[in-house]
Coordinates of C-alpha atoms and ligand atoms in Angstrom, one line a residue:
X1 CA 0.0 0.0 0.0
X2 CA 1.5 3.3 -1.2
X3 CA 0.8 6.3 0.9
X4 CA 1.5 10.0 0.1
X5 CA 1.8 11.9 3.4
X6 CA 2.0 15.6 4.1
X7 CA 3.3 17.2 7.3
X8 CA 3.1 20.9 8.0
X9 CA 2.5 21.2 11.8
X10 CA 5.4 23.5 12.6
X11 CA 8.3 24.8 10.6
X12 CA 9.0 21.9 8.1
X13 CA 7.0 21.6 4.9
X14 CA 7.2 17.9 4.2
X15 CA 5.9 15.2 1.8
X16 CA 6.8 11.6 1.5
X17 CA 5.8 8.4 -0.3
X18 CA 6.0 5.3 1.8
X19 CA 5.1 1.7 1.0
X20 CA 3.6 -0.6 3.6
X21 CA 4.6 1.7 6.4
X22 CA 8.3 0.8 6.0
X23 CA 9.8 1.3 2.6
X24 CA 10.6 5.0 2.1
X25 CA 10.4 5.8 -1.6
X26 CA 10.9 9.5 -0.9
X27 CA 11.1 11.9 2.0
X28 CA 11.1 15.5 0.9
X29 CA 11.5 18.2 3.6
X30 CA 11.8 22.0 3.2
X31 CA 13.1 23.2 6.5
X32 CA 12.4 26.8 7.5
X33 CA 15.2 26.9 10.1
X34 CA 17.2 29.5 8.2
X35 CA 14.2 31.8 8.2
X36 CA 13.4 31.3 11.9
X37 CA 17.0 31.7 13.0
X38 CA 16.6 35.5 12.4
X39 CA 14.0 35.7 15.1
X40 CA 15.4 32.9 17.4
X41 CA 12.2 30.9 17.1
X42 CA 9.2 30.2 15.0
X43 CA 6.8 33.1 14.2
X44 CA 3.5 31.3 13.2
X45 CA 2.5 33.8 10.6
X46 CA 5.9 33.6 8.8
X47 CA 5.8 29.7 9.0
X48 CA 2.3 29.6 7.4
X49 CA 3.4 31.8 4.5
X50 CA 6.4 29.6 3.9
X51 CA 4.3 26.4 3.9
X52 CA 2.0 28.0 1.4
X53 CA 5.0 28.7 -0.9
X54 CA 6.5 25.3 -0.6
X55 CA 3.7 22.8 -0.2
X56 CA 3.1 22.1 -3.9
X57 CA 6.9 22.0 -4.8
X58 CA 7.5 19.6 -1.9
X59 CA 4.7 17.2 -2.9
X60 CA 5.9 17.4 -6.5
X61 CA 9.5 16.6 -5.4
X62 CA 8.3 13.6 -3.2
X63 CA 6.4 12.1 -6.2
X64 CA 9.2 12.6 -8.6
X65 CA 11.8 11.1 -6.2
X66 CA 9.5 8.1 -5.6
X67 CA 8.9 7.8 -9.4
X68 CA 5.2 7.6 -8.6
X69 CA 2.3 9.5 -10.0
X70 CA -0.7 10.7 -8.0
X71 CA -2.8 8.0 -9.7
X72 CA -0.5 5.2 -8.3
X73 CA -1.0 6.4 -4.8
X74 CA -3.4 4.2 -2.7
X75 CA -4.1 6.7 0.0
X76 CA -3.2 10.1 1.3
X77 CA -2.3 11.0 4.9
X78 CA -1.9 14.3 6.7
X79 CA -0.9 15.6 10.1
X80 CA -4.1 16.8 11.7
X81 CA -2.5 18.2 14.9
X82 CA -1.3 19.2 17.3
X83 CA 0.7 22.1 16.0
X84 CA 0.5 25.7 14.8
X85 CA -3.1 26.1 13.5
X86 CA -2.1 28.4 10.6
X87 CA 0.6 25.9 9.6
X88 CA -1.7 22.8 9.9
X89 CA -4.4 24.5 7.7
X90 CA -2.0 24.5 4.7
X91 CA -1.3 20.8 5.0
X92 CA -4.9 19.7 5.8
X93 CA -6.4 21.9 3.0
X94 CA -4.0 20.6 0.4
X95 CA -4.5 17.0 1.4
X96 CA -8.3 17.4 1.5
X97 CA -8.3 18.9 -2.0
X98 CA -6.1 16.1 -3.4
X99 CA -8.2 13.5 -1.7
X100 CA -11.4 15.0 -3.2
X101 CA -10.1 15.4 -6.8
X102 CA -8.3 12.0 -6.8
X103 CA -11.2 10.3 -5.0
X104 CA -8.7 8.6 -2.7
X105 CA -8.9 8.0 1.0
X106 CA -7.3 10.5 3.3
X107 CA -6.0 9.3 6.7
X108 CA -5.7 12.0 9.4
X109 CA -2.7 11.4 11.7
X110 CA -1.9 12.9 15.1
X111 CA 1.7 14.4 14.9
X112 CA 2.9 12.5 18.0
X113 CA 1.6 9.2 16.6
X114 CA 3.8 10.0 13.6
X115 CA 6.8 10.3 15.8
X116 CA 5.7 7.0 17.6
X117 CA 6.1 5.2 14.3
X118 CA 9.2 6.9 13.0
X119 CA 11.5 4.1 14.3
X120 CA 9.4 1.5 12.3
X121 CA 10.7 3.0 9.0
X122 CA 13.2 0.9 7.2
X123 CA 13.4 -1.6 10.1
X124 CA 12.6 -5.3 10.4
X125 CA 10.7 -7.5 12.9
X126 CA 9.4 -5.0 15.4
X127 CA 7.7 -6.8 18.3
X128 CA 5.0 -5.5 20.6
X129 CA 4.6 -4.5 23.3
X130 CA 7.2 -1.7 23.1
X131 CA 8.0 1.4 25.1
X132 CA 8.5 4.7 23.2
X133 CA 10.1 7.8 24.5
X134 CA 9.2 10.8 22.3
X135 CA 11.4 13.8 22.8
X136 CA 10.8 16.8 20.6
X137 CA 10.6 20.6 20.7
X138 CA 6.9 20.5 21.2
X139 CA 6.3 17.2 23.0
X140 CA 7.7 14.8 25.5
X141 CA 6.0 11.5 26.3
X142 CA 6.4 7.9 27.4
X143 CA 4.0 5.7 25.5
X144 CA 3.5 1.9 25.6
X145 CA 2.4 0.5 22.2
X146 CA 0.7 -2.9 22.7
X147 CA -0.5 -3.5 19.2
X148 CA -1.1 -1.5 15.9
X149 CA -2.3 1.9 17.1
X150 CA -3.0 0.7 20.6
X151 CA -1.3 3.3 22.8
X152 CA -1.2 3.9 26.6
X153 CA 0.2 7.3 27.5
X154 CA 2.2 6.6 30.7
X155 CA 3.9 10.0 31.2
X156 CA 4.1 13.5 29.6
X157 CA 5.7 16.8 30.2
X158 CA 3.9 19.1 32.7
X159 CA 5.5 22.2 31.1
X160 CA 8.3 22.4 28.6
X161 CA 9.4 19.6 26.4
X162 CA 13.1 18.6 26.4
X163 CA 13.8 20.1 23.0
X164 CA 12.2 23.4 24.0
X165 CA 14.5 23.5 27.0
X166 CA 17.5 23.0 24.7
X167 CA 16.2 25.8 22.5
X168 CA 15.6 28.2 25.4
X169 CA 18.9 27.5 27.1
X170 CA 20.7 28.1 23.7
X171 CA 18.9 31.4 23.5
X172 CA 20.0 32.4 27.1
X173 CA 23.6 31.6 26.1
X174 CA 23.3 33.6 22.8
X175 CA 23.6 30.5 20.7
X176 CA 21.6 29.9 17.5
X177 CA 18.2 28.2 16.9
X178 CA 17.5 25.2 17.1
X179 CA 19.4 24.8 20.4
X180 CA 19.8 21.0 20.5
X181 CA 22.5 20.5 17.9
X182 CA 24.5 23.6 19.0
X183 CA 24.3 22.8 22.8
X184 CA 25.4 19.2 22.1
X185 CA 28.3 20.4 20.1
X186 CA 29.4 22.9 22.8
X187 CA 28.9 20.1 25.4
X188 CA 31.7 17.9 23.9
X189 CA 34.4 20.2 25.3
X190 CA 32.5 21.0 28.5
X191 CA 32.6 19.5 32.0
X192 CA 29.2 17.8 32.8
X193 CA 29.9 18.0 36.5
X194 CA 30.7 21.8 36.5
X195 CA 27.1 22.5 37.6
X196 CA 24.8 20.4 39.6
X197 CA 21.3 20.6 38.2
X198 CA 18.7 18.3 39.8
X199 CA 16.3 15.8 38.2
X200 CA 12.7 17.0 38.7
X201 CA 9.8 14.8 39.9
X202 CA 12.0 12.0 41.2
X203 CA 9.2 9.9 42.7
X204 CA 9.4 6.4 41.1
X205 CA 5.7 6.1 40.2
X206 CA 5.6 9.6 38.6
X207 CA 6.4 9.2 34.9
X208 CA 5.7 12.8 34.0
X209 CA 8.5 15.3 33.1
X210 CA 9.1 18.9 34.1
X211 CA 11.9 21.0 32.6
X212 CA 10.9 24.5 33.6
X213 CA 12.8 24.3 36.9
X214 CA 16.0 23.2 35.1
X215 CA 15.6 26.1 32.7
X216 CA 15.3 28.5 35.6
X217 CA 18.3 26.9 37.4
X218 CA 20.4 27.5 34.2
X219 CA 19.2 31.1 33.9
X220 CA 20.3 31.8 37.5
X221 CA 23.7 30.3 36.9
X222 CA 24.1 32.6 33.8
X223 CA 22.8 35.6 35.7
X224 CA 25.3 35.0 38.6
X225 CA 28.2 34.6 36.2
X226 CA 27.2 37.7 34.3
X227 CA 27.1 39.9 37.4
X228 CA 30.2 38.4 39.0
X229 CA 32.2 39.0 35.9
X230 CA 30.7 42.3 34.9
X231 CA 29.6 41.0 31.5
X232 CA 27.7 43.4 29.3
X233 CA 26.3 41.2 26.6
X234 CA 25.8 37.4 25.8
X235 CA 28.5 37.7 23.2
X236 CA 31.1 38.2 26.0
X237 CA 30.3 34.9 27.7
X238 CA 33.5 32.8 27.6
X239 CA 33.5 29.6 25.6
X240 CA 34.5 27.5 28.6
X241 CA 31.5 28.7 30.6
X242 CA 29.1 28.1 27.7
X243 CA 30.6 24.6 27.2
X244 CA 30.3 23.7 30.9
X245 CA 26.7 24.9 31.2
X246 CA 25.9 23.1 28.0
X247 CA 27.4 19.8 29.2
X248 CA 25.8 20.0 32.7
X249 CA 22.4 20.9 31.3
X250 CA 22.5 18.2 28.6
X251 CA 23.6 15.6 31.1
X252 CA 20.6 16.5 33.4
X253 CA 18.1 16.3 30.5
X254 CA 19.5 12.9 29.4
X255 CA 19.5 11.5 33.0
X256 CA 16.0 12.8 33.5
X257 CA 14.7 11.1 30.3
X258 CA 16.4 7.8 31.0
X259 CA 15.4 7.8 34.7
X260 CA 11.8 8.1 33.7
X261 CA 12.2 5.5 31.0
X262 CA 13.7 3.1 33.4
X263 CA 10.8 3.5 35.9
X264 CA 8.3 3.0 33.0
X265 CA 10.1 -0.2 32.0
X266 CA 10.2 -1.5 35.6
X267 CA 6.4 -1.0 35.7
X268 CA 6.0 -2.7 32.3
X269 CA 8.5 -5.7 32.3
X270 CA 6.6 -7.2 29.3
X271 CA 8.0 -4.6 26.9
X272 CA 10.4 -6.2 24.3
X273 CA 11.8 -3.1 22.8
X274 CA 12.6 0.6 23.5
X275 CA 12.2 3.2 20.8
X276 CA 13.6 6.7 21.3
X277 CA 12.2 9.2 18.8
X278 CA 11.7 12.9 18.0
X279 CA 14.1 15.7 17.3
X280 CA 16.1 15.2 20.6
X281 CA 16.7 11.5 19.8
X282 CA 19.3 12.8 17.4
X283 CA 21.4 13.6 20.5
X284 CA 24.5 11.5 20.7
X285 CA 24.9 11.6 24.5
X286 CA 21.3 10.4 24.9
X287 CA 21.9 7.5 22.4
X288 CA 25.2 6.5 24.1
X289 CA 23.8 6.5 27.6
X290 CA 20.5 4.7 26.6
X291 CA 22.6 1.9 25.2
X292 CA 24.7 1.7 28.4
X293 CA 21.6 1.7 30.7
X294 CA 19.5 -0.9 28.9
X295 CA 22.1 -3.4 27.6
X296 CA 19.6 -6.3 27.6
X297 CA 16.8 -4.6 25.6
X298 CA 16.5 -3.9 21.9
X299 CA 16.8 -0.2 21.5
X300 CA 15.8 1.5 18.3
X301 CA 16.2 5.0 17.1
X302 CA 14.9 6.3 13.8
X303 CA 17.0 4.7 11.0
X304 CA 18.0 8.1 9.7
X305 CA 18.5 11.5 11.4
X306 CA 16.0 12.9 9.0
X307 CA 13.3 10.6 10.6
X308 CA 14.1 12.1 14.1
X309 CA 13.0 15.6 13.3
X310 CA 9.6 16.4 11.7
X311 CA 9.1 14.6 8.4
X312 CA 6.2 13.2 6.4
X313 CA 7.6 9.6 6.1
X314 CA 6.7 9.0 9.8
X315 CA 3.2 10.3 9.1
X316 CA 2.8 7.8 6.2
X317 CA 4.0 5.0 8.5
X318 CA 1.5 5.9 11.3
X319 CA -1.3 6.2 8.7
X320 CA -0.4 2.6 7.5
X321 CA -0.6 1.2 11.0
X322 CA -3.8 3.1 11.7
X323 CA -5.2 1.4 8.6
X324 CA -3.9 -2.0 9.7
X325 CA -5.6 -1.5 13.1
X326 CA -9.0 -1.1 11.3
X327 CA -8.9 -1.7 7.6
X328 CA -12.7 -1.3 7.2
X329 CA -12.4 2.3 8.4
X330 CA -10.4 3.4 5.4
X331 CA -13.4 2.7 3.1
X332 CA -15.3 5.4 4.9
X333 CA -12.6 8.0 4.6
X334 CA -13.0 8.7 0.8
X335 CA -13.1 12.4 0.0
X336 CA -12.5 13.2 3.6
X337 CA -12.4 16.8 4.6
X338 CA -9.8 16.7 7.4
X339 CA -9.8 19.8 9.6
X340 CA -6.9 20.8 11.8
X341 CA -7.2 19.7 15.4
X342 CA -5.4 20.6 18.6
X343 CA -6.5 17.3 20.2
X344 CA -3.9 15.4 22.1
X345 CA -5.7 12.1 21.5
X346 CA -3.0 9.9 19.8
X347 CA -5.5 7.8 17.9
Ligands
LIG401 O1 10.7 16.6 16.3 P1 11.2 18.0 16.0 O2 11.8 18.3 14.7 O3 10.0 19.0 16.2 C1 8.9 19.0 17.1 O4 8.0 18.2 16.8 O5 9.0 19.7 18.1 O6 12.2 18.4 17.2 C2 12.9 19.6 17.2 C3 13.7 19.7 18.5 C4 14.3 21.1 18.7 O7 13.9 21.6 20.0 C5 15.8 20.8 18.6 O8 16.5 21.7 19.5 C6 15.9 19.4 19.1 O9 14.7 18.8 18.5 N1 17.1 18.7 18.6 C7 18.0 18.3 19.5 C8 19.1 17.8 18.6 N2 18.7 17.9 17.3 C9 17.5 18.5 17.3 N3 18.1 18.3 20.8 C10 19.2 17.8 21.4 N4 20.3 17.3 20.7 C11 20.3 17.3 19.3 N5 21.3 16.8 18.6
LIG402 ZN1 7.5 16.7 15.9

């Protein structure tokens, strides 16, 4: 089954063609990062205008790369939400129009469900039940998947997601957007024990995350350093200080994520695999420490870095497993008019 999927929930305009939820025939992404770097974050109005410019070229690109015509597509899929409403509208309207004119089913997909299936792409023999840690800029969850599209949400962030904390700390240090890659680069030469930041919500039965306290703790360290050293602007912060803050902050985020994951696995010993997905799963320290901490469990990360950050291939994969969970349902989805949704309901 060939699915053409569209993703436009935040600042990537993306389209992909994926066969049977696994074989990626194309994965086309137009990233708006360069545009949002000027403002240090995503301005929704600007993002929507860029989606509008790129959505047709990106779909065209995905079809060409997959050597597939619209007629050869079995179904369409689109990210319905959550995300920036003005960005989502571009994707859902385009997908609805295509579905109507082609008379092909359109499968709406929750963005987080997309991330949940991103480590299924290009991989063999995945066995349920499995535990997934999603770590992105906009979301942070622990989800158990017991069968196709059967999710139990075990924990989520009560405030910021880990990626958002990376982005905000980078901003405090005068580093560029997005913060994750640049902080992890600076952390390589830093001392992870230079600052002692605590893990929030340490109770064993609490699988929720909170990163706002960590962000504030970092802010106070920066403020103290600035006043003690009579620093006038962020550009005067010495490299050694930036590296040490970056390493200590990154280590606390990684330890927090893995501490929660370990507790979730202790409570669910039937899980056969761990998947770590979302933009922050690109983080090398997280990958390295996860492998050390769970030597006896199969750990999967998305097969390519481009499947970690927002992309449409993962939306196609999720749509396929949504279809497998209830094949009858797809027959009722013809000419579907999918509206954007802010619902957090994964299914
Ligand atoms: O999944 P994603 O593309 O978008 C959302 O759905 O939010 O994730 C983007 C997030 C950003 O916050 C970015 O700073 C973070 O992923 N990120 C990283 C790394 N690469 C991207 N965080 C830590 N380490 C990285 N190497
Ligand atoms: Zn995402």
